[in-house]
Tab-separated table of C-alpha atoms in Angstrom:
chain	number	residue	atom	x	y	z
A	1	MET	CA	15.940	-17.441	16.055
A	2	GLU	CA	15.900	-18.848	12.527
A	3	ALA	CA	19.168	-18.797	10.645
A	4	GLY	CA	17.504	-17.598	7.440
A	5	LEU	CA	19.262	-18.311	4.156
A	6	PRO	CA	22.593	-20.114	3.823
A	7	VAL	CA	25.781	-18.027	3.980
A	8	GLU	CA	26.256	-18.440	0.225
A	9	ARG	CA	23.651	-16.005	-0.987
A	10	PRO	CA	21.630	-16.471	-4.161
A	11	LYS	CA	22.162	-14.334	-7.208
A	12	PRO	CA	19.735	-11.432	-7.671
A	13	GLY	CA	16.551	-12.203	-9.578
A	14	ILE	CA	14.293	-9.445	-8.259
A	15	ILE	CA	14.603	-5.682	-8.013
A	16	HIS	CA	12.224	-3.952	-5.644
A	17	LEU	CA	11.375	-0.276	-6.065
A	18	GLY	CA	10.420	1.507	-2.852
A	19	LEU	CA	12.236	-0.557	-0.232
A	20	GLY	CA	10.243	0.260	2.880
A	21	ALA	CA	9.383	-1.654	6.027
A	22	PHE	CA	6.297	-3.279	4.520
A	23	PHE	CA	8.075	-5.130	1.734
A	24	ARG	CA	10.946	-6.164	3.995
A	25	ALA	CA	8.419	-7.636	6.452
A	26	HIS	CA	6.156	-9.187	3.814
A	27	GLY	CA	7.323	-9.832	0.244
A	28	ALA	CA	11.004	-10.338	1.068
A	29	ALA	CA	10.059	-12.824	3.794
A	30	TYR	CA	7.944	-14.830	1.324
A	31	VAL	CA	10.770	-14.851	-1.243
A	32	ALA	CA	13.267	-15.953	1.398
A	33	ARG	CA	10.993	-18.796	2.467
A	34	ALA	CA	10.397	-19.850	-1.144
A	35	MET	CA	14.125	-20.230	-1.687
A	36	GLU	CA	14.539	-22.115	1.589
A	37	VAL	CA	11.953	-24.641	0.364
A	38	SER	CA	12.596	-24.785	-3.383
A	39	GLY	CA	15.907	-23.011	-4.088
A	40	GLY	CA	16.515	-20.746	-7.060
A	41	ASP	CA	18.364	-17.472	-7.575
A	42	TRP	CA	15.838	-14.916	-6.375
A	43	GLY	CA	17.960	-12.591	-4.302
A	44	ILE	CA	16.585	-9.046	-4.066
A	45	ILE	CA	18.186	-5.718	-4.890
A	46	GLY	CA	16.283	-2.907	-3.213
A	47	VAL	CA	15.941	0.564	-4.670
A	48	SER	CA	15.222	3.599	-2.555
A	49	LEU	CA	13.554	6.203	-4.756
A	50	GLN	CA	14.054	9.092	-2.351
A	51	SER	CA	16.604	8.975	0.456
A	52	PRO	CA	19.675	6.925	1.458
A	53	GLY	CA	18.473	6.219	5.001
A	54	THR	CA	17.559	2.554	4.517
A	55	ARG	CA	20.742	1.836	2.526
A	56	ASP	CA	22.924	3.556	5.100
A	57	ALA	CA	21.357	1.579	7.959
A	58	LEU	CA	21.540	-1.795	6.203
A	59	ALA	CA	24.906	-1.591	4.424
A	60	PRO	CA	27.095	-1.947	7.561
A	61	GLN	CA	25.255	-5.173	8.428
A	62	GLY	CA	25.600	-6.670	4.945
A	63	PHE	CA	21.953	-5.853	4.109
A	64	ALA	CA	20.764	-8.540	6.507
A	65	TYR	CA	18.062	-7.523	8.971
A	66	THR	CA	15.674	-8.843	11.589
A	67	ALA	CA	11.939	-9.305	10.995
A	68	VAL	CA	10.173	-9.458	14.347
A	69	GLU	CA	6.787	-11.166	14.581
A	70	GLN	CA	4.790	-9.451	17.327
A	71	GLY	CA	1.998	-11.566	18.768
A	72	PRO	CA	-0.068	-11.197	21.919
A	73	GLU	CA	2.159	-13.802	23.614
A	74	GLY	CA	5.480	-12.223	22.689
A	75	GLU	CA	8.002	-11.560	19.929
A	76	THR	CA	9.696	-13.972	17.522
A	77	PRO	CA	12.705	-12.575	15.586
A	78	ARG	CA	13.818	-13.985	12.247
A	79	ARG	CA	17.023	-12.975	10.466
A	80	LEU	CA	16.620	-12.406	6.722
A	81	THR	CA	19.536	-12.336	4.280
A	82	VAL	CA	17.569	-12.284	1.014
A	83	LEU	CA	18.462	-8.631	0.358
A	84	GLN	CA	21.661	-8.356	-1.677
A	85	ASP	CA	22.126	-4.608	-2.093
A	86	VAL	CA	20.277	-1.281	-1.874
A	87	LEU	CA	20.625	1.367	-4.581
A	88	VAL	CA	19.628	4.985	-4.029
A	89	ALA	CA	17.997	6.240	-7.204
A	90	PRO	CA	18.654	10.009	-6.847
A	91	GLU	CA	22.369	9.330	-6.314
A	92	ASP	CA	22.843	7.283	-9.505
A	93	PRO	CA	19.738	6.720	-11.632
A	94	GLN	CA	21.795	5.130	-14.409
A	95	ALA	CA	23.026	2.441	-12.003
A	96	VAL	CA	19.420	1.620	-11.153
A	97	LEU	CA	18.498	1.328	-14.830
A	98	GLU	CA	21.506	-0.901	-15.514
A	99	ALA	CA	20.559	-3.167	-12.627
A	100	MET	CA	16.988	-3.427	-13.935
A	101	ALA	CA	18.322	-4.217	-17.412
A	102	ASP	CA	20.498	-7.085	-16.169
A	103	PRO	CA	19.409	-10.368	-17.826
A	104	GLY	CA	19.315	-12.088	-14.433
A	105	ILE	CA	16.535	-9.803	-13.221
A	106	ARG	CA	13.201	-11.383	-14.068
A	107	ILE	CA	10.864	-9.502	-11.728
A	108	VAL	CA	10.671	-5.845	-10.727
A	109	SER	CA	8.289	-5.406	-7.811
A	110	LEU	CA	7.035	-2.179	-6.266
A	111	THR	CA	5.737	-0.745	-3.004
A	112	VAL	CA	5.718	2.969	-3.750
A	113	THR	CA	2.344	3.779	-2.090
A	114	GLU	CA	-0.651	5.050	-4.009
A	115	LYS	CA	0.933	8.407	-4.797
A	116	GLY	CA	3.971	6.747	-6.396
A	117	TYR	CA	2.008	5.749	-9.500
A	118	CYS	CA	1.648	9.381	-10.601
A	119	HIS	CA	-1.937	8.693	-11.581
A	120	ASN	CA	-5.367	10.140	-11.033
A	121	PRO	CA	-6.749	8.162	-8.055
A	122	ALA	CA	-10.338	8.677	-9.213
A	123	THR	CA	-9.735	7.221	-12.709
A	124	GLY	CA	-6.507	5.217	-12.489
A	125	ALA	CA	-5.074	7.005	-15.536
A	126	LEU	CA	-1.577	8.466	-15.764
A	127	ASN	CA	-1.409	12.107	-14.725
A	128	PRO	CA	0.727	13.696	-17.469
A	129	ASP	CA	0.907	16.925	-15.464
A	130	HIS	CA	2.548	15.274	-12.471
A	131	PRO	CA	5.950	16.998	-11.990
A	132	ASP	CA	7.864	13.708	-12.058
A	133	ILE	CA	6.101	12.567	-15.222
A	134	ARG	CA	6.819	15.886	-16.927
A	135	HIS	CA	10.472	15.372	-16.005
A	136	ASP	CA	10.503	11.768	-17.228
A	137	LEU	CA	9.029	12.727	-20.588
A	138	SER	CA	11.943	15.053	-21.294
A	139	HIS	CA	14.865	13.256	-19.607
A	140	ALA	CA	16.401	9.826	-20.197
A	141	LEU	CA	17.180	9.451	-16.484
A	142	PRO	CA	13.844	9.200	-14.680
A	143	ARG	CA	12.519	10.205	-11.268
A	144	SER	CA	9.223	8.299	-10.976
A	145	ALA	CA	8.607	4.602	-10.507
A	146	PRO	CA	6.729	4.389	-13.851
A	147	GLY	CA	9.633	6.250	-15.445
A	148	TYR	CA	12.178	3.732	-14.159
A	149	LEU	CA	10.070	0.843	-15.448
A	150	VAL	CA	9.688	2.385	-18.909
A	151	ARG	CA	13.334	3.389	-19.335
A	152	ALA	CA	14.610	0.023	-18.037
A	153	LEU	CA	12.282	-1.836	-20.391
A	154	GLN	CA	13.526	0.407	-23.183
A	155	LEU	CA	17.113	-0.640	-22.381
A	156	ARG	CA	16.158	-4.314	-22.396
A	157	ARG	CA	14.376	-3.980	-25.738
A	158	ASN	CA	17.362	-2.161	-27.249
A	159	ARG	CA	19.659	-4.943	-26.037
A	160	GLY	CA	17.494	-7.763	-27.358
A	161	LEU	CA	16.376	-8.967	-23.930
A	162	ALA	CA	12.951	-10.092	-22.811
A	163	PRO	CA	10.996	-7.743	-20.559
A	164	PHE	CA	10.799	-8.383	-16.840
A	165	THR	CA	7.542	-8.951	-15.004
A	166	ALA	CA	6.425	-5.756	-13.246
A	167	MET	CA	4.612	-6.728	-10.046
A	168	THR	CA	2.965	-4.110	-7.868
A	169	CYS	CA	2.405	-4.821	-4.173
A	170	ASP	CA	0.493	-1.624	-3.358
A	171	ASN	CA	-3.071	-1.187	-2.142
A	172	LEU	CA	-4.776	-0.232	-5.382
A	173	PRO	CA	-7.815	-1.880	-6.958
A	174	GLN	CA	-6.714	-3.886	-9.999
A	175	ASN	CA	-3.202	-2.755	-9.155
A	176	GLY	CA	-1.562	-4.700	-11.978
A	177	ARG	CA	-3.899	-3.171	-14.521
A	178	VAL	CA	-3.293	0.313	-13.117
A	179	LEU	CA	0.463	-0.224	-13.325
A	180	ARG	CA	0.210	-1.575	-16.869
A	181	GLY	CA	-1.903	1.417	-17.865
A	182	VAL	CA	0.432	4.092	-16.521
A	183	VAL	CA	3.515	2.322	-17.917
A	184	LEU	CA	2.012	1.904	-21.391
A	185	GLU	CA	0.751	5.483	-21.481
A	186	LEU	CA	4.133	6.876	-20.445
A	187	ALA	CA	5.923	4.582	-22.922
A	188	ARG	CA	3.533	5.636	-25.691
A	189	ARG	CA	4.378	9.273	-25.106
A	190	ILE	CA	8.090	8.432	-25.323
A	191	ASP	CA	8.090	5.822	-28.103
A	192	PRO	CA	4.903	4.198	-29.491
A	193	ASP	CA	6.852	1.151	-30.707
A	194	LEU	CA	8.199	0.625	-27.192
A	195	ALA	CA	4.654	0.742	-25.819
A	196	ASP	CA	3.583	-1.895	-28.347
A	197	TRP	CA	6.502	-4.154	-27.341
A	198	ILE	CA	5.715	-3.822	-23.637
A	199	GLY	CA	2.022	-4.388	-24.248
A	200	ALA	CA	2.680	-7.560	-26.241
A	201	LEU	CA	5.409	-9.168	-24.135
A	202	GLY	CA	5.280	-7.580	-20.685
A	203	ARG	CA	3.359	-8.960	-17.739
A	204	PHE	CA	1.749	-7.006	-14.892
A	205	PRO	CA	0.109	-9.428	-12.441
A	206	SER	CA	-2.319	-7.985	-9.926
A	207	THR	CA	-1.718	-8.872	-6.300
A	208	MET	CA	-3.301	-8.546	-2.886
A	209	VAL	CA	-0.909	-8.084	0.039
A	210	ASP	CA	-1.868	-8.135	3.697
A	211	ARG	CA	0.240	-7.762	6.808
A	212	ILE	CA	0.142	-5.011	9.410
A	213	VAL	CA	3.615	-3.464	9.645
A	214	PRO	CA	3.881	-0.540	12.069
A	215	ALA	CA	6.749	1.913	11.765
A	216	THR	CA	9.875	0.787	13.605
A	217	LYS	CA	10.576	2.963	16.648
A	218	PRO	CA	13.839	3.593	18.536
A	219	GLU	CA	12.516	1.575	21.466
A	220	ASP	CA	12.118	-1.442	19.141
A	221	ILE	CA	15.801	-1.246	18.234
A	222	ALA	CA	16.732	-0.841	21.896
A	223	ARG	CA	14.584	-3.807	22.926
A	224	LEU	CA	16.283	-6.041	20.342
A	225	ALA	CA	19.696	-4.862	21.537
A	226	ALA	CA	18.754	-5.945	25.072
A	227	MET	CA	17.997	-9.383	23.585
A	228	GLY	CA	21.481	-9.491	22.067
A	229	ILE	CA	20.389	-8.570	18.532
A	230	THR	CA	22.185	-5.555	17.072
A	231	ASP	CA	20.199	-4.243	14.117
A	232	ALA	CA	19.886	-0.644	12.932
A	233	ALA	CA	16.935	-1.413	10.627
A	234	PRO	CA	14.668	-4.173	11.936
A	235	VAL	CA	11.030	-4.460	10.901
A	236	MET	CA	8.076	-5.272	13.148
A	237	HIS	CA	5.017	-7.176	11.917
A	238	GLU	CA	1.944	-9.052	13.072
A	239	PRO	CA	1.797	-12.874	12.833
A	240	PHE	CA	-0.791	-12.800	10.031
A	241	GLY	CA	0.358	-12.592	6.425
A	242	GLN	CA	-1.390	-13.085	3.086
A	243	TRP	CA	-0.218	-12.687	-0.498
A	244	VAL	CA	-2.566	-13.462	-3.392
A	245	ILE	CA	-0.961	-13.204	-6.835
A	246	GLU	CA	-2.255	-13.593	-10.378
A	247	ASP	CA	-0.021	-16.290	-11.834
A	248	ASP	CA	0.970	-14.318	-14.936
A	249	PHE	CA	4.749	-13.923	-15.275
A	250	VAL	CA	7.037	-13.489	-18.283
A	251	SER	CA	7.983	-17.035	-19.377
A	252	GLY	CA	6.431	-18.274	-16.114
A	253	GLU	CA	9.589	-17.318	-14.212
A	254	ARG	CA	9.022	-16.654	-10.509
A	255	PRO	CA	10.050	-18.016	-7.104
A	256	ASP	CA	8.043	-20.933	-5.734
A	257	LEU	CA	5.864	-18.547	-3.777
A	258	ALA	CA	3.121	-21.114	-3.259
A	259	ALA	CA	5.603	-23.156	-1.213
A	260	ALA	CA	6.019	-20.093	0.993
A	261	GLY	CA	2.279	-19.802	1.590
A	262	ALA	CA	1.253	-17.369	-1.159
A	263	GLU	CA	-1.910	-18.053	-3.140
A	264	LEU	CA	-1.460	-18.177	-6.935
A	265	VAL	CA	-4.777	-17.497	-8.690
A	266	THR	CA	-6.145	-16.551	-12.102
A	267	ASP	CA	-8.079	-13.513	-10.852
A	268	VAL	CA	-7.285	-11.531	-7.712
A	269	THR	CA	-10.243	-9.116	-7.936
A	270	ALA	CA	-12.443	-10.603	-5.217
A	271	TYR	CA	-9.484	-10.819	-2.819
A	272	GLU	CA	-8.363	-7.247	-3.400
A	273	HIS	CA	-11.891	-5.849	-2.999
A	274	MET	CA	-12.275	-7.783	0.247
A	275	LYS	CA	-8.997	-6.538	1.643
A	276	LEU	CA	-9.130	-2.955	0.343
A	277	ARG	CA	-12.639	-2.373	1.656
A	278	MET	CA	-12.759	-4.494	4.796
A	279	LEU	CA	-9.224	-3.928	6.100
A	280	ASN	CA	-7.907	-0.779	4.439
A	281	GLY	CA	-11.312	0.894	4.400
A	282	THR	CA	-11.855	0.411	8.119
A	283	HIS	CA	-8.201	1.191	8.863
A	284	SER	CA	-8.640	4.595	7.221
A	285	THR	CA	-12.002	5.083	8.949
A	286	LEU	CA	-10.500	4.331	12.352
A	287	ALA	CA	-7.431	6.421	11.525
A	288	TYR	CA	-9.391	9.624	10.929
A	289	LEU	CA	-12.135	9.221	13.496
A	290	GLY	CA	-9.809	7.590	16.021
A	291	TYR	CA	-7.196	10.304	15.701
A	292	LEU	CA	-9.839	13.007	16.079
A	293	ALA	CA	-11.083	11.234	19.220
A	294	GLY	CA	-7.587	11.071	20.721
A	295	HIS	CA	-6.694	7.436	20.007
A	296	GLU	CA	-3.038	6.924	19.110
A	297	THR	CA	-3.273	3.421	17.627
A	298	ILE	CA	-5.691	1.013	15.984
A	299	ALA	CA	-5.407	-1.233	19.053
A	300	ASP	CA	-6.592	1.714	21.167
A	301	CYS	CA	-9.616	2.086	18.883
A	302	ALA	CA	-10.419	-1.634	19.100
A	303	ALA	CA	-10.248	-1.488	22.900
A	304	ASP	CA	-12.809	1.349	22.972
A	305	PRO	CA	-16.325	-0.179	23.120
A	306	VAL	CA	-17.831	2.697	21.105
A	307	PHE	CA	-15.321	2.287	18.269
A	308	ALA	CA	-15.528	-1.506	18.446
A	309	ALA	CA	-19.308	-1.462	18.053
A	310	PHE	CA	-19.032	1.072	15.223
A	311	VAL	CA	-16.491	-0.851	13.121
A	312	LYS	CA	-18.347	-4.151	13.558
A	313	ALA	CA	-21.578	-2.477	12.407
A	314	LEU	CA	-19.703	-0.906	9.484
A	315	TRP	CA	-18.571	-4.303	8.266
A	316	ARG	CA	-21.959	-5.919	8.774
A	317	ARG	CA	-24.248	-3.220	7.364
A	318	GLU	CA	-22.236	-1.327	4.755
A	319	ILE	CA	-19.128	-3.169	3.548
A	320	ILE	CA	-19.902	-6.895	3.452
A	321	PRO	CA	-23.204	-6.390	1.541
A	322	ALA	CA	-21.230	-4.679	-1.241
A	323	LEU	CA	-18.740	-7.545	-1.688
A	324	THR	CA	-18.567	-10.838	-3.557
A	325	PRO	CA	-16.467	-13.167	-1.374
A	326	PRO	CA	-13.475	-15.002	-2.801
A	327	PRO	CA	-13.936	-18.763	-3.198
A	328	GLY	CA	-14.198	-20.482	0.153
A	329	VAL	CA	-14.113	-17.275	2.219
A	330	ASP	CA	-16.775	-16.370	4.784
A	331	LEU	CA	-16.729	-12.569	5.038
A	332	THR	CA	-18.213	-12.564	8.527
A	333	ASP	CA	-15.384	-14.816	9.711
A	334	TYR	CA	-12.906	-12.553	7.900
A	335	ALA	CA	-14.312	-9.534	9.780
A	336	ASP	CA	-13.891	-11.392	13.076
A	337	GLN	CA	-10.265	-12.154	12.153
A	338	LEU	CA	-9.672	-8.516	11.287
A	339	PHE	CA	-11.018	-7.321	14.613
A	340	ALA	CA	-8.788	-9.803	16.447
A	341	ARG	CA	-5.805	-8.452	14.502
A	342	TYR	CA	-6.799	-4.864	15.300
A	343	SER	CA	-6.981	-5.815	18.987
A	344	ASN	CA	-3.403	-7.187	19.133
A	345	PRO	CA	-1.801	-4.988	21.830
A	346	ALA	CA	1.710	-5.783	20.574
A	347	ILE	CA	1.073	-3.970	17.271
A	348	ARG	CA	1.288	-0.215	17.782
A	349	HIS	CA	-0.049	0.883	14.388
A	350	ARG	CA	-0.510	4.626	14.727
A	351	THR	CA	-3.659	6.290	13.456
A	352	TRP	CA	-1.541	9.224	12.286
A	353	GLN	CA	0.606	6.887	10.145
A	354	ILE	CA	-2.423	5.302	8.481
A	355	ALA	CA	-4.027	8.725	7.923
A	356	MET	CA	-1.223	9.846	5.588
A	357	ASP	CA	-1.945	10.375	1.877
A	358	GLY	CA	-5.702	10.155	2.275
A	359	SER	CA	-6.356	11.912	-1.018
A	360	GLN	CA	-4.760	8.918	-2.763
A	361	LYS	CA	-6.447	6.256	-0.611
A	362	LEU	CA	-10.010	7.494	-0.205
A	363	PRO	CA	-11.340	6.549	-3.683
A	364	GLN	CA	-10.539	2.824	-3.532
A	365	ARG	CA	-10.854	2.283	0.219
A	366	ILE	CA	-14.126	4.084	0.970
A	367	LEU	CA	-15.678	5.993	-1.943
A	368	SER	CA	-16.074	2.940	-4.194
A	369	THR	CA	-18.074	1.106	-1.513
A	370	TRP	CA	-20.161	4.210	-0.809
A	371	ALA	CA	-20.942	4.620	-4.510
A	372	GLU	CA	-21.950	0.978	-4.989
A	373	ASN	CA	-24.213	1.117	-1.946
A	374	HIS	CA	-25.834	4.327	-3.171
A	375	ALA	CA	-26.468	2.832	-6.603
A	376	VAL	CA	-28.625	0.090	-5.090
A	377	GLY	CA	-30.315	2.289	-2.492
A	378	ARG	CA	-28.278	1.015	0.484
A	379	GLN	CA	-27.481	3.677	3.080
A	380	SER	CA	-23.867	4.215	4.182
A	381	PRO	CA	-23.935	6.498	7.230
A	382	GLY	CA	-20.744	5.018	8.694
A	383	LEU	CA	-18.740	5.488	5.496
A	384	THR	CA	-20.205	8.983	5.156
A	385	LEU	CA	-18.985	9.792	8.666
A	386	ALA	CA	-15.542	8.459	7.745
A	387	ILE	CA	-15.385	10.817	4.753
A	388	ALA	CA	-16.506	13.701	6.972
A	389	GLY	CA	-13.793	12.711	9.454
A	390	TRP	CA	-11.207	12.881	6.691
A	391	MET	CA	-12.457	16.362	5.787
A	392	HIS	CA	-11.976	17.544	9.369
A	393	TYR	CA	-8.576	15.849	9.602
A	394	ILE	CA	-7.076	17.388	6.457
A	395	SER	CA	-8.117	20.874	7.575
A	396	GLY	CA	-5.116	20.700	9.919
A	397	LYS	CA	-7.288	21.337	12.955
A	398	GLY	CA	-9.190	18.700	14.892
A	399	VAL	CA	-12.769	19.043	16.089
A	400	ASP	CA	-11.234	19.948	19.463
A	401	GLY	CA	-9.244	22.771	17.848
A	402	GLN	CA	-5.868	21.059	18.242
A	403	PRO	CA	-3.444	21.313	15.267
A	404	ILE	CA	-2.851	18.244	13.075
A	405	ASP	CA	0.350	17.496	11.149
A	406	VAL	CA	-1.212	16.532	7.815
A	407	ARG	CA	0.965	14.545	5.380
A	408	ASP	CA	-0.579	14.329	1.917
A	409	PRO	CA	0.617	15.112	-1.632
A	410	MET	CA	-2.377	17.461	-1.946
A	411	ALA	CA	-2.003	18.926	1.556
A	412	ALA	CA	-1.704	22.554	0.477
A	413	GLU	CA	-4.754	22.455	-1.791
A	414	LEU	CA	-6.781	20.526	0.773
A	415	ALA	CA	-5.910	22.997	3.530
A	416	ALA	CA	-6.895	25.914	1.295
A	417	ARG	CA	-10.290	24.377	0.507
A	418	ALA	CA	-11.151	22.899	3.907
A	419	PRO	CA	-12.293	26.200	5.520
A	420	ASP	CA	-15.012	26.466	2.836
A	421	GLY	CA	-16.496	23.158	3.956
A	422	PRO	CA	-17.352	19.874	2.229
A	423	ALA	CA	-18.583	21.484	-1.009
A	424	ALA	CA	-15.132	22.873	-1.774
A	425	LEU	CA	-13.479	19.501	-1.175
A	426	LEU	CA	-16.077	17.588	-3.179
A	427	ALA	CA	-15.175	19.792	-6.139
A	428	LEU	CA	-11.803	18.020	-6.470
A	429	PRO	CA	-12.235	15.586	-9.400
A	430	ALA	CA	-8.915	13.865	-8.657
A	431	ILE	CA	-10.587	12.459	-5.524
A	432	PHE	CA	-14.354	12.631	-6.079
A	433	PRO	CA	-15.887	11.658	-9.435
A	434	GLU	CA	-18.577	14.165	-10.354
A	435	SER	CA	-21.471	11.732	-9.892
A	436	VAL	CA	-20.233	10.665	-6.455
A	437	ALA	CA	-19.639	14.259	-5.378
A	438	LYS	CA	-23.192	15.205	-6.322
A	439	ASP	CA	-24.803	12.300	-4.468
A	440	LEU	CA	-22.509	12.627	-1.448
A	441	ALA	CA	-22.936	16.371	-0.936
A	442	ALA	CA	-25.985	16.412	1.333
A	443	PRO	CA	-25.150	13.461	3.627
A	444	VAL	CA	-21.480	14.333	4.065
A	445	THR	CA	-22.295	17.971	4.797
A	446	ALA	CA	-24.664	16.824	7.538
A	447	ALA	CA	-22.097	14.362	8.941
A	448	HIS	CA	-19.383	17.044	8.853
A	449	ALA	CA	-21.623	19.398	10.849
A	450	ARG	CA	-22.539	16.631	13.300
A	451	LEU	CA	-18.876	15.928	14.041
A	452	ALA	CA	-18.223	19.628	14.627
A	453	THR	CA	-21.257	19.995	16.905
A	454	HIS	CA	-21.414	16.700	18.808
A	455	GLY	CA	-17.883	15.290	18.495
A	456	VAL	CA	-16.677	11.886	17.367
A	457	ARG	CA	-17.945	9.597	20.123
A	458	ALA	CA	-21.506	10.922	20.116
A	459	SER	CA	-21.576	10.716	16.323
A	460	LEU	CA	-20.464	7.076	16.454
A	461	GLU	CA	-22.974	6.213	19.149
A	462	ASP	CA	-25.757	7.652	16.988
A	463	LEU	CA	-24.919	5.026	14.334
A	464	THR	CA	-24.690	1.960	16.590
């Protein structure tokens, strides 16, 4: 097992909002490797925006933890000591703001999931009616991730400090631009001069992140203990990892991420479209249809010949034709790599986990591709079936009548509308732009009925 960083830890240079398993298995590992190769003080302070669970698990072990690479041939553990501390925002929001305002902090990164941006997923704009945004507009101590960024930047401006770089690592199209937009809009509502200062001096690079990180289970912890590794908060991940970053940082200050294998580019758009639509889009498709068909994991879906044929046809016929490949990338080869990753039996990525928060994910993962195909007269029956699968899933009752534990910020409204069929769900502008809803109505209603009548497998077979 690798020793990780030296015992003498670096000083903090990064604060990360939303310290979940994904960032600990992906971004933190890149930062640790960058310092191993090139040095620098880029230690990370994590911030939990909701609960103390991660802090309480990591604190007794000095915030060190094990990242376990799970490949078809076995597991490779690596000990990471890049994390310096974990703050719990609800316990002491002022302490979080003070940490973010420290001159040594040059980057604040985020993995708060799509719903954490308090925006309208269909437009990308700040939702001023979001309960956390309403709170942050009237209180100096914030609740939301955008609120923490704005108030911390306000502190830095008041103290004559430069802004930090705000770097999102979430699966949103043009994620840096979305983050910049919600931060500037919130700042403008608080103090227009502050918004002007952030807009002129702040930096919000877009990124594309890719690594499959399933939720850690008790048996993972027990298996490590049997190997002689005591860790209350390990993270599991696949061997593959990719991080593409727009090289746009305040004063150019960042870790040597290229030395760690990240790709520094001038425009991340082609990479993020490729990943959001080819990986995340098919992940969500397999999550809804696979769950409804009784498959627990993505690997189970990939091992099913009907699902395998369906997802390969989806890439070939509906997704790849709507993409411009990044320089030097063959999208057919990328699809083959994705399917190999999906087939990794060591990665138990649950369909139920991926299916969470679909109202926030659907627009960028599936609807955007559907809309572009429709605009040029290209049919999208597979994507239409995926949307119909989501509509069945969020009803809380599968096509077989079994109850579903739906986790979504709009769960109550979705459940209330689902019994009235696709038309009622298409009338939600936060998910479906009006033009898309109109064009999608007839095909998705037919696909919804087909799933109810014939089931998932027969519906998939009809398309392949």
